[in-house]
Short mmCIF file of C-alpha atoms in Angstrom, two decimals:
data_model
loop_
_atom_site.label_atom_id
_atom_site.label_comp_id
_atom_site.label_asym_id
_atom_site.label_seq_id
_atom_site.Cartn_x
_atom_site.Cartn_y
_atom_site.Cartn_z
CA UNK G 172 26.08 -11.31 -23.18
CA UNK G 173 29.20 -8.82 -22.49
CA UNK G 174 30.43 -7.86 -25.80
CA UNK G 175 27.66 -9.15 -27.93
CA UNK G 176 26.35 -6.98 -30.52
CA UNK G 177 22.59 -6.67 -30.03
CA UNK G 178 20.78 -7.30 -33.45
CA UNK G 179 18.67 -4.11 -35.52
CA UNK G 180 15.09 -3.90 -33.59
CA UNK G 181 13.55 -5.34 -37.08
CA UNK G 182 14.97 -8.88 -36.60
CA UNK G 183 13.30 -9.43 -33.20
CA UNK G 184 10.41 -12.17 -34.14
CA UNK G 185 7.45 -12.30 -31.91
CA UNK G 186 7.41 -15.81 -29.91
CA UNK G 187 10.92 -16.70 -30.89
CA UNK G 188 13.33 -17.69 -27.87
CA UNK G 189 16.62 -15.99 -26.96
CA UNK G 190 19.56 -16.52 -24.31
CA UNK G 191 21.42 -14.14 -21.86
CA UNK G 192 23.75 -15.22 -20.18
CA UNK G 193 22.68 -18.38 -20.58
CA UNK G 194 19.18 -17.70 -19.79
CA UNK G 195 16.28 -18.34 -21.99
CA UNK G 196 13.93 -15.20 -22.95
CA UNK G 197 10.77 -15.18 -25.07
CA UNK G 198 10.17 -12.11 -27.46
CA UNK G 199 6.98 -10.75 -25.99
CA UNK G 200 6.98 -7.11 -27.89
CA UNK G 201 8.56 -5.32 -30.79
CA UNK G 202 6.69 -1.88 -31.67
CA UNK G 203 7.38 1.83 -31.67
CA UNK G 204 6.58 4.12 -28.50
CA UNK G 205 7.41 7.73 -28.49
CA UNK G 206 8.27 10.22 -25.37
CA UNK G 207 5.17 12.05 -24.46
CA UNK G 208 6.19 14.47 -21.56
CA UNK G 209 9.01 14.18 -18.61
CA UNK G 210 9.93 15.33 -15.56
CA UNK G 211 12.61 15.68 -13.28
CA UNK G 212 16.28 14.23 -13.05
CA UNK G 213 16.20 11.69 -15.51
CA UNK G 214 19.20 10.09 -17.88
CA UNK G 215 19.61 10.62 -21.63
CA UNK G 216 16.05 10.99 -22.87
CA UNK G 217 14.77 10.16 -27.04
CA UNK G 218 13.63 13.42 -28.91
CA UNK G 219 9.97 14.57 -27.52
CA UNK G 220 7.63 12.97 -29.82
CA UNK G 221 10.15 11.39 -32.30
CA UNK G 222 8.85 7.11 -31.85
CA UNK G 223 11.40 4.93 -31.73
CA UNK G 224 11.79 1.39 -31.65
CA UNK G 225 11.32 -0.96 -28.77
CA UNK G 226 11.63 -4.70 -27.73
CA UNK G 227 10.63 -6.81 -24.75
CA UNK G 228 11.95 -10.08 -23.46
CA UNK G 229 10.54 -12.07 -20.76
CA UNK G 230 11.64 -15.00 -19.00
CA UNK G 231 10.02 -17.91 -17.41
CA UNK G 232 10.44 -16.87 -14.22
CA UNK G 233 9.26 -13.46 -14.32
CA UNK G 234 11.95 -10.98 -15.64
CA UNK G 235 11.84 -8.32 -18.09
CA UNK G 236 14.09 -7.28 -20.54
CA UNK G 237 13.27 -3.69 -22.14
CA UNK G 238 15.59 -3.05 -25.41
CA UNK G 239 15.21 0.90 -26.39
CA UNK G 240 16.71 1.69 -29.67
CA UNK G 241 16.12 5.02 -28.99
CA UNK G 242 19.65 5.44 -28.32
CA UNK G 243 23.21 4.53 -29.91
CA UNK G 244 23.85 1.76 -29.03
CA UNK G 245 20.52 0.95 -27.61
CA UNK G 246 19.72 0.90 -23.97
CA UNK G 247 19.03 -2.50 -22.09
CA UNK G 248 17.09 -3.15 -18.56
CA UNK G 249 16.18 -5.22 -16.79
CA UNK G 250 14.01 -5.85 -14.22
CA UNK G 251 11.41 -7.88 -12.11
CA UNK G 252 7.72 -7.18 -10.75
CA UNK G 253 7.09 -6.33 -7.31
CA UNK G 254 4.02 -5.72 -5.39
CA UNK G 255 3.58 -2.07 -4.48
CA UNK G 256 3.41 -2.71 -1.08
CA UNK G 257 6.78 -4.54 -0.83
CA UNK G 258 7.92 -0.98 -1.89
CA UNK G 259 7.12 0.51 1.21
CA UNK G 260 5.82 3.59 0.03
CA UNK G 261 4.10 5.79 2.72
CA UNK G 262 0.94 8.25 2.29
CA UNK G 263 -0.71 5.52 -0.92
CA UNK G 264 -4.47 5.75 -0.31
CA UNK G 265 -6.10 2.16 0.49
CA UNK G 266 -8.90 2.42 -1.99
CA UNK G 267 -9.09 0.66 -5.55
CA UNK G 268 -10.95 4.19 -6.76
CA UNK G 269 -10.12 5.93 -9.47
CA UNK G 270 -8.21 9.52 -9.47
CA UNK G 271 -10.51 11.66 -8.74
CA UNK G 272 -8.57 14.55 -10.25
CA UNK G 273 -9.02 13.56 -13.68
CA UNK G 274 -8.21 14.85 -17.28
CA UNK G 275 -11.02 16.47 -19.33
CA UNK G 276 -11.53 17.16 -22.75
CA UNK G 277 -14.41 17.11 -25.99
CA UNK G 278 -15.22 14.11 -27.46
CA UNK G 279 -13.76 14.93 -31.21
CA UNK G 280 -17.09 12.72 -32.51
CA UNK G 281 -20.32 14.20 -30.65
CA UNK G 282 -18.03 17.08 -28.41
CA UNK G 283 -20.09 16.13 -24.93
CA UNK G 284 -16.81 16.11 -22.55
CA UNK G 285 -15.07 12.97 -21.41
CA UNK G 286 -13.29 12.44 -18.23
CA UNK G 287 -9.97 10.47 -17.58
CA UNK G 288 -9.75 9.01 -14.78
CA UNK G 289 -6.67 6.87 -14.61
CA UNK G 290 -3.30 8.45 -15.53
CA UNK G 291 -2.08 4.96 -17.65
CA UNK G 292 -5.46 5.20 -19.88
CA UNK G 293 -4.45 4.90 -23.47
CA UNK G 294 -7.84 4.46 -24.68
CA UNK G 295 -11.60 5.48 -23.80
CA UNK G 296 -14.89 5.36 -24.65
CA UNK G 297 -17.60 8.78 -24.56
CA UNK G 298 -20.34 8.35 -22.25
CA UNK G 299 -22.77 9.96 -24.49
CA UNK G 300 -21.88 8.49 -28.00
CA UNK G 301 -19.67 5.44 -27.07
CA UNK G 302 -17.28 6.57 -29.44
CA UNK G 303 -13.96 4.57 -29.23
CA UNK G 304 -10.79 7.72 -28.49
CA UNK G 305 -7.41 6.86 -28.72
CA UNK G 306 -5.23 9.23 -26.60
CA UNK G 307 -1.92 8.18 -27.97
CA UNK G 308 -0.53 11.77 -28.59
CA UNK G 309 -1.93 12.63 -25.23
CA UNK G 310 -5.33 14.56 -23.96
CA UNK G 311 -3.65 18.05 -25.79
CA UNK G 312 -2.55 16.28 -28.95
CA UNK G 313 -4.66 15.21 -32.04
CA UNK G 314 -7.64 12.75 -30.79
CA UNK G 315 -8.64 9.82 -32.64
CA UNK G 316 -12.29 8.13 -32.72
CA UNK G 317 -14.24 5.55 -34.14
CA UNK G 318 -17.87 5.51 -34.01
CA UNK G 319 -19.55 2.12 -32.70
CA UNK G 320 -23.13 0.61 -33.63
CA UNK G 321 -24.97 -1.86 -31.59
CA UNK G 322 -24.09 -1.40 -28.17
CA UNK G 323 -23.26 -4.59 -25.80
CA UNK G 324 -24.78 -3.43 -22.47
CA UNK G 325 -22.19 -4.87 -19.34
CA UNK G 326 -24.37 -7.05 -16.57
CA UNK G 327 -22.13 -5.77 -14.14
CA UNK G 328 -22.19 -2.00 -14.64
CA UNK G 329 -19.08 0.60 -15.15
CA UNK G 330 -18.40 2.03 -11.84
CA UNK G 331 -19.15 -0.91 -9.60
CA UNK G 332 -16.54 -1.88 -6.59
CA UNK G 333 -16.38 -5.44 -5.50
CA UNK G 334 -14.29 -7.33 -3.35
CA UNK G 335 -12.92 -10.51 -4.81
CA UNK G 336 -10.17 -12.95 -3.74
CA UNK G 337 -9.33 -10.07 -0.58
CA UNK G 338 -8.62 -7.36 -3.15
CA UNK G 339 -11.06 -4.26 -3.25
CA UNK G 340 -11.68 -4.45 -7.02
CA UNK G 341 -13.56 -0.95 -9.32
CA UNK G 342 -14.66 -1.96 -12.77
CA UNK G 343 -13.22 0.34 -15.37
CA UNK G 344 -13.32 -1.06 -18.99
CA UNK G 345 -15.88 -3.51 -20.40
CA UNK G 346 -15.30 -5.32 -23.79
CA UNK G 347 -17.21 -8.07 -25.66
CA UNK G 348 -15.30 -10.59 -27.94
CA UNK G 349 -15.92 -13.67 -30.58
CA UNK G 350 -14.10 -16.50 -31.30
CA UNK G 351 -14.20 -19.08 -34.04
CA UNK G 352 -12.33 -21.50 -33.96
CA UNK G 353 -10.16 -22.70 -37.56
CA UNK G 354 -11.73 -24.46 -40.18
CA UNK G 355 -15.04 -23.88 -38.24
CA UNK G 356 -17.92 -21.17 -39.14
CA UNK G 357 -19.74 -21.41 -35.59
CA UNK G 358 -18.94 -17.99 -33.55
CA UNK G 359 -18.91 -17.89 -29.89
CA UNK G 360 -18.86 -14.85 -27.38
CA UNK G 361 -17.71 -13.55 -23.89
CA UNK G 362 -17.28 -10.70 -22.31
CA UNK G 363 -14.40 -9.19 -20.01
CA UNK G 364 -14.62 -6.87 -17.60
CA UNK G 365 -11.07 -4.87 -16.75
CA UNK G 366 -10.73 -3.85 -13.25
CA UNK G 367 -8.23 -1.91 -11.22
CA UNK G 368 -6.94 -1.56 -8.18
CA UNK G 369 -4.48 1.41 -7.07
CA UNK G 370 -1.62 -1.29 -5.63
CA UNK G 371 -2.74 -4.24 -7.45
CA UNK G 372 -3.05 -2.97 -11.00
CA UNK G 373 -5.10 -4.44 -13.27
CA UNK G 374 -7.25 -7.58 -13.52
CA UNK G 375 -9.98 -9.55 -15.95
CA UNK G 376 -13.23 -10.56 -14.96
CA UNK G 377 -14.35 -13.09 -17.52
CA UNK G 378 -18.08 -14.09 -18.44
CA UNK G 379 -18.06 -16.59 -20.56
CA UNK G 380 -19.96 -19.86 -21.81
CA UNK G 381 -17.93 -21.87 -19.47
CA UNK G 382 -18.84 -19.62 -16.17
CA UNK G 383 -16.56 -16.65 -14.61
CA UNK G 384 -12.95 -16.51 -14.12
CA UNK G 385 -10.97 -14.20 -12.72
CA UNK G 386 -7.04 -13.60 -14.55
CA UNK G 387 -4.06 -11.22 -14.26
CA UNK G 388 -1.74 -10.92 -16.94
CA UNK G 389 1.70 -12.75 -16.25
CA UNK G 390 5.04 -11.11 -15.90
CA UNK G 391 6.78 -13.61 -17.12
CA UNK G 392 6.53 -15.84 -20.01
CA UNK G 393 5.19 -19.45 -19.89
CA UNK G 394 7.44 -22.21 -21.89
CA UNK G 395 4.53 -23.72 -24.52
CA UNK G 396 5.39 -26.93 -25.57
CA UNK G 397 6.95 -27.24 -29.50
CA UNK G 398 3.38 -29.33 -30.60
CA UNK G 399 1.32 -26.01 -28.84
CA UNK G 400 -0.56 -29.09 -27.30
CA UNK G 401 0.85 -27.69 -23.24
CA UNK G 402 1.99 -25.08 -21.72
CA UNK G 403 4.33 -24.74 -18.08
CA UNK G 404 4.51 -21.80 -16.18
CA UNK G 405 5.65 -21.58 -12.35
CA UNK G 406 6.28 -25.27 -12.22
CA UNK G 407 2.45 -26.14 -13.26
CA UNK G 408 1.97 -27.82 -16.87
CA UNK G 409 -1.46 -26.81 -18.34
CA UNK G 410 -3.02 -28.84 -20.97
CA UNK G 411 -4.75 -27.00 -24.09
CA UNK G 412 -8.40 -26.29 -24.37
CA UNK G 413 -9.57 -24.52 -26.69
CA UNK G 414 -7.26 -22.91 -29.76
CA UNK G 415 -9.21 -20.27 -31.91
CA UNK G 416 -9.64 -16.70 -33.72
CA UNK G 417 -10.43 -14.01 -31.33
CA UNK G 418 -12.35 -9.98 -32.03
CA UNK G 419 -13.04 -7.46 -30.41
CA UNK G 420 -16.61 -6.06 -31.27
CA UNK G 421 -17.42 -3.59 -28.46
CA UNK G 422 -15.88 -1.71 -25.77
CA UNK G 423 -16.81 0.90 -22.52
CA UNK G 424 -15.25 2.70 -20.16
CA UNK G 425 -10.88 3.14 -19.98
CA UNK G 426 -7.98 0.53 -20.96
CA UNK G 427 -4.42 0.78 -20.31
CA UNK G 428 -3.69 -0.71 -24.06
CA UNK G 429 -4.82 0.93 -27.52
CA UNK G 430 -7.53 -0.78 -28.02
CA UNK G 431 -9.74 -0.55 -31.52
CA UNK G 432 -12.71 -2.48 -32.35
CA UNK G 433 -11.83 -5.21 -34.52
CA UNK G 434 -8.57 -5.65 -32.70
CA UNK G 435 -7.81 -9.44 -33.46
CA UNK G 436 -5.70 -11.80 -32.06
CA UNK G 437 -5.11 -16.43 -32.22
CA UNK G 438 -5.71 -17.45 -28.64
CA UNK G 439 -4.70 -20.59 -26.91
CA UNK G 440 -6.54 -21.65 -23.50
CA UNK G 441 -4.68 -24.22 -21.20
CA UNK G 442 -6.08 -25.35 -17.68
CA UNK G 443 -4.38 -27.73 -15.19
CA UNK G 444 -6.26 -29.07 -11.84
CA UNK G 445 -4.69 -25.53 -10.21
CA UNK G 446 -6.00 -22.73 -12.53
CA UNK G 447 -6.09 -21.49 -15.78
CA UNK G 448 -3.79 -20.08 -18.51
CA UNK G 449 -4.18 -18.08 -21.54
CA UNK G 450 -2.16 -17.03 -24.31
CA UNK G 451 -3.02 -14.58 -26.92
CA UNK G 452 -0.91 -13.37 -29.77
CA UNK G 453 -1.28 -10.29 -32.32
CA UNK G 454 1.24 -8.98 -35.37
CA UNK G 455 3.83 -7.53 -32.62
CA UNK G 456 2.72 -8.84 -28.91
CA UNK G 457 2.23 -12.29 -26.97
CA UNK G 458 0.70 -11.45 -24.04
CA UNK G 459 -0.50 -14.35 -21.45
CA UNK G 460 -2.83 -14.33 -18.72
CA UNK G 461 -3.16 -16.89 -15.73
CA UNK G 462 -6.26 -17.25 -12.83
CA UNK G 463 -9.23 -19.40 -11.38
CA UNK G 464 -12.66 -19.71 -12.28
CA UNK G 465 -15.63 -18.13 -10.16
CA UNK G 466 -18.31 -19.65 -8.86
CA UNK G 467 -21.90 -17.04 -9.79
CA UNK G 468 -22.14 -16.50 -6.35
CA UNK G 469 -18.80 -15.34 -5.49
CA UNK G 470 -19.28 -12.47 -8.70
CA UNK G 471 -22.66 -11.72 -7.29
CA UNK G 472 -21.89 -11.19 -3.73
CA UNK G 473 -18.97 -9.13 -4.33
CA UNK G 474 -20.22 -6.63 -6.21
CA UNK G 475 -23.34 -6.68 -4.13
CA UNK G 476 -25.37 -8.12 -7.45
CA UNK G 477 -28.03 -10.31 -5.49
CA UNK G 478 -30.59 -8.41 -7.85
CA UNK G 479 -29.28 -9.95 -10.59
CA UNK G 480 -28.47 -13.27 -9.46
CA UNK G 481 -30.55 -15.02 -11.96
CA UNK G 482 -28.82 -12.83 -15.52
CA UNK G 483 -25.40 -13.78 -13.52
CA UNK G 484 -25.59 -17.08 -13.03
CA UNK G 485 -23.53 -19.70 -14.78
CA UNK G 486 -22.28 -23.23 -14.27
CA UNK G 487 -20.19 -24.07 -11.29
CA UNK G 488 -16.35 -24.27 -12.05
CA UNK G 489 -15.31 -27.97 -11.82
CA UNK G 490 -12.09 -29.64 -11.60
CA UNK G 491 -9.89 -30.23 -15.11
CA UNK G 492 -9.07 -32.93 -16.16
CA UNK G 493 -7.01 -33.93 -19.30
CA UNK G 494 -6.90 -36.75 -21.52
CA UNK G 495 -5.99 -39.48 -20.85
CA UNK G 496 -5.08 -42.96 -22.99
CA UNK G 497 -7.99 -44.56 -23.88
CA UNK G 498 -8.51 -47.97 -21.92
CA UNK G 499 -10.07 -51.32 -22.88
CA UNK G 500 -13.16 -51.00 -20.87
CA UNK G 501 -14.24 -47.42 -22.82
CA UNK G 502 -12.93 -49.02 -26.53
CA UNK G 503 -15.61 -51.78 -25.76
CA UNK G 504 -18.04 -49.79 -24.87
CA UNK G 505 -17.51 -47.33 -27.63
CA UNK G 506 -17.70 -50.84 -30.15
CA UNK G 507 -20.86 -51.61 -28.25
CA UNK G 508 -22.18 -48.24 -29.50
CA UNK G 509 -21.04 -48.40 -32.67
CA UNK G 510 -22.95 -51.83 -33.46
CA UNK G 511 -26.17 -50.26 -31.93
CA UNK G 512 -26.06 -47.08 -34.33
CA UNK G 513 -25.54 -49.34 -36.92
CA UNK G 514 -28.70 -51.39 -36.48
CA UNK G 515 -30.45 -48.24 -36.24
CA UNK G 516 -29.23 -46.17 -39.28
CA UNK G 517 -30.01 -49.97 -41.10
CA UNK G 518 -33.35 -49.13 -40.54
CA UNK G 519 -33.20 -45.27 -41.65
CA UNK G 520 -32.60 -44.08 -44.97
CA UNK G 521 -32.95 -40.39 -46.21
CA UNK G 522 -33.14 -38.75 -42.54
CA UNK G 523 -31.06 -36.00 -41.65
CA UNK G 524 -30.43 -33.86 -38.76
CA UNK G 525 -28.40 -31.33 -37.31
CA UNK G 526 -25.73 -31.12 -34.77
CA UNK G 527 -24.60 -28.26 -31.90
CA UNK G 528 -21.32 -27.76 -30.01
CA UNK G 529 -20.63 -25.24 -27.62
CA UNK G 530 -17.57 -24.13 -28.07
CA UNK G 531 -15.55 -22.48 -24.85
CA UNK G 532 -14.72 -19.00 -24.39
CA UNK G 533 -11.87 -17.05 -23.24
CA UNK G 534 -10.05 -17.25 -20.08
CA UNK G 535 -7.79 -14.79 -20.40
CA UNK G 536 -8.03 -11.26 -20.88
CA UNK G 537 -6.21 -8.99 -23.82
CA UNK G 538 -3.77 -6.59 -22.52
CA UNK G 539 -1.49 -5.35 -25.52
CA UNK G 540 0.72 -2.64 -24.51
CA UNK G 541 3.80 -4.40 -23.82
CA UNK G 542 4.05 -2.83 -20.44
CA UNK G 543 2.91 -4.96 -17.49
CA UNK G 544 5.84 -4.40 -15.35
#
């Protein structure tokens, strides 16, 4: 608001709601970020190098607000996403590839050299060793890695180009996850595949016990109920799933966030009748994710898989529905059931057994950064 005094970058609390102008915004990132490299006729710029502190805001309708205390008094934008062709631009190639003309370097693990491909990589992975590089400080500063055991191999391999939903899709980044959910000691997995697309950006191809799904991170910020038990975004109220503990245990190919093996984060899945919605939160970013499930065949035909139909297969996506109130017809019938176990276990004594629930996996997609704009 005109004349307000913004507060110090270190009382910003992740998931906490603020106002402009009237309008409600949810704190989506507080971290550091540094200035790499510029070019050009730009404004006032932070010391190369020096991090400073920086804050996002986003609203339920999509907008962005980018606090940078890297300046006194800190600078504020603010700012909406757009589709790169409502830009206009001219002389864009058409293709979801990758730059060709990438950046090359030693891996600082095994040395073999390691390509990037995509100018907003912050991590990789080596093709020969799989070690994990962080390229924070950029290709010519000091490289990071961290060695990974027991590799996850991706059904749908590194490279491939797919059409889904009319968008010409390249797979790019592969990482497998577990869940548990609280109070519970039974892990589940899933895999995501990242892909990218020059105009579209980026996108998650989910494989998980539930079947495939296909999500793109939001712009703006969903309103979650105060019980966590819902969530609204666009006009659409989702219903929670699943709520649970999620890790990252492997990872291949390039990612747009600093990603680390182990990287954990508390999810919440929500689905309504019209898609899907996902919410995950770490120590300084909530990032959420919305989409549609897959049916096998759509994943297989698109990336020209029919080899593989079988290994890709899962069940068909169905329609959601939530919970209702429980009627009189199903609390008879659930008495009925009752009195018919008891007769049985009358007759039992001693016997024991075991029981197995599947629990869901994710249907969003991780993208830390706290730059999706």
């Amino acid at each position: 608001d005109p004349g307000r005094e913004l507060p110090e970058a270190a009382r910003w609390s992740i998931g906490t709601t603020t106002a402009i102008n009237g309008k409600p915004y949810s704190v989506a990132y507080t971290g550091q970020a540094s200035l790499i490299s510029a070019q050009g006729e730009l404004p006032k710029l932070p010391p190369l190098g020096q991090p400073f502190d920086m804050v996002e805001l986003r609203s339920s309708d999509g907008e962005v607000v980018s606090i940078d205390y890297g300046h006194q008094p800190p600078g504020v934008e603010r700012g909406k996403a757009v589709l790169l062709d409502d830009l206009q631009l001219q002389g864009l190639k058409d293709e979801s590839a990758k730059i060709e003309s990438g950046r090359q370097f030693n891996c600082p693990h095994c040395g073999a050299p390691v390509h990037v491909q995509l100018a907003t990589t912050k991590s990789l992975t080596c093709g020969s060793c799989a070690s994990i590089i962080s390229l924070e400080s950029g290709v010519g500063g000091e490289l990071r890695s961290a060695e990974q055991d027991e590799p996850v191999r991706p059904i749908i391999p590194l490279g491939s180009k797919g059409q889904l939903q009319g968008v010409h899709w390249q797979v790019v980044g592969f990482q497998h996850r577990m869940g548990v959910e609280p109070g519970d000691d039974e892990h589940f997995g899933w895999s995501e595949y990242l892909l990218y697309n020059q105009k579209r950006g980026f996108a998650f191809l989910v494989d998980s016990e539930e079947g495939w799904s296909m999500v793109h991170p939001t712009t703006g910020a969903p309103q979650m109920a105060a019980n966590g038990r819902s969530a609204t975004y666009l006009g659409t109220q989702y219903d929670l799933k699943y709520s649970y503990e999620a890790e990252t245990t492997y990872v291949l190919g390039e990612f747009y966030w600093q990603v680390t093996r182990g990287q954990k984060t508390s999810n919440r899945d929500f689905a309504s009748a019209k898609g899907l919605l996902s919410m995950e939160q770490s120590a300084n970013e909530v990032t959420w994710s919305a989409g549609d499930k897959l049916a096998s065949d759509t994943v297989v035909k698109a990336f020209k898989l029919e080899d593989k139909k079988d290994v890709l297969q899962r069940d068909d996506p169905g329609p959601f529905v939530a919970a209702k109130g429980v009627g009189c017809g199903t609390i008879i019938l659930i008495a009925v059931v009752i009195l018919i176990l008891l007769i049985i276990l009358s007759d039992c004594s001693g016997s024991s057994g075991s029981g197995y629930r599947s629990s869901g996996g994710s249907f969003g997609g991780y993208s830390s950064g706290g730059s999706h704009k």
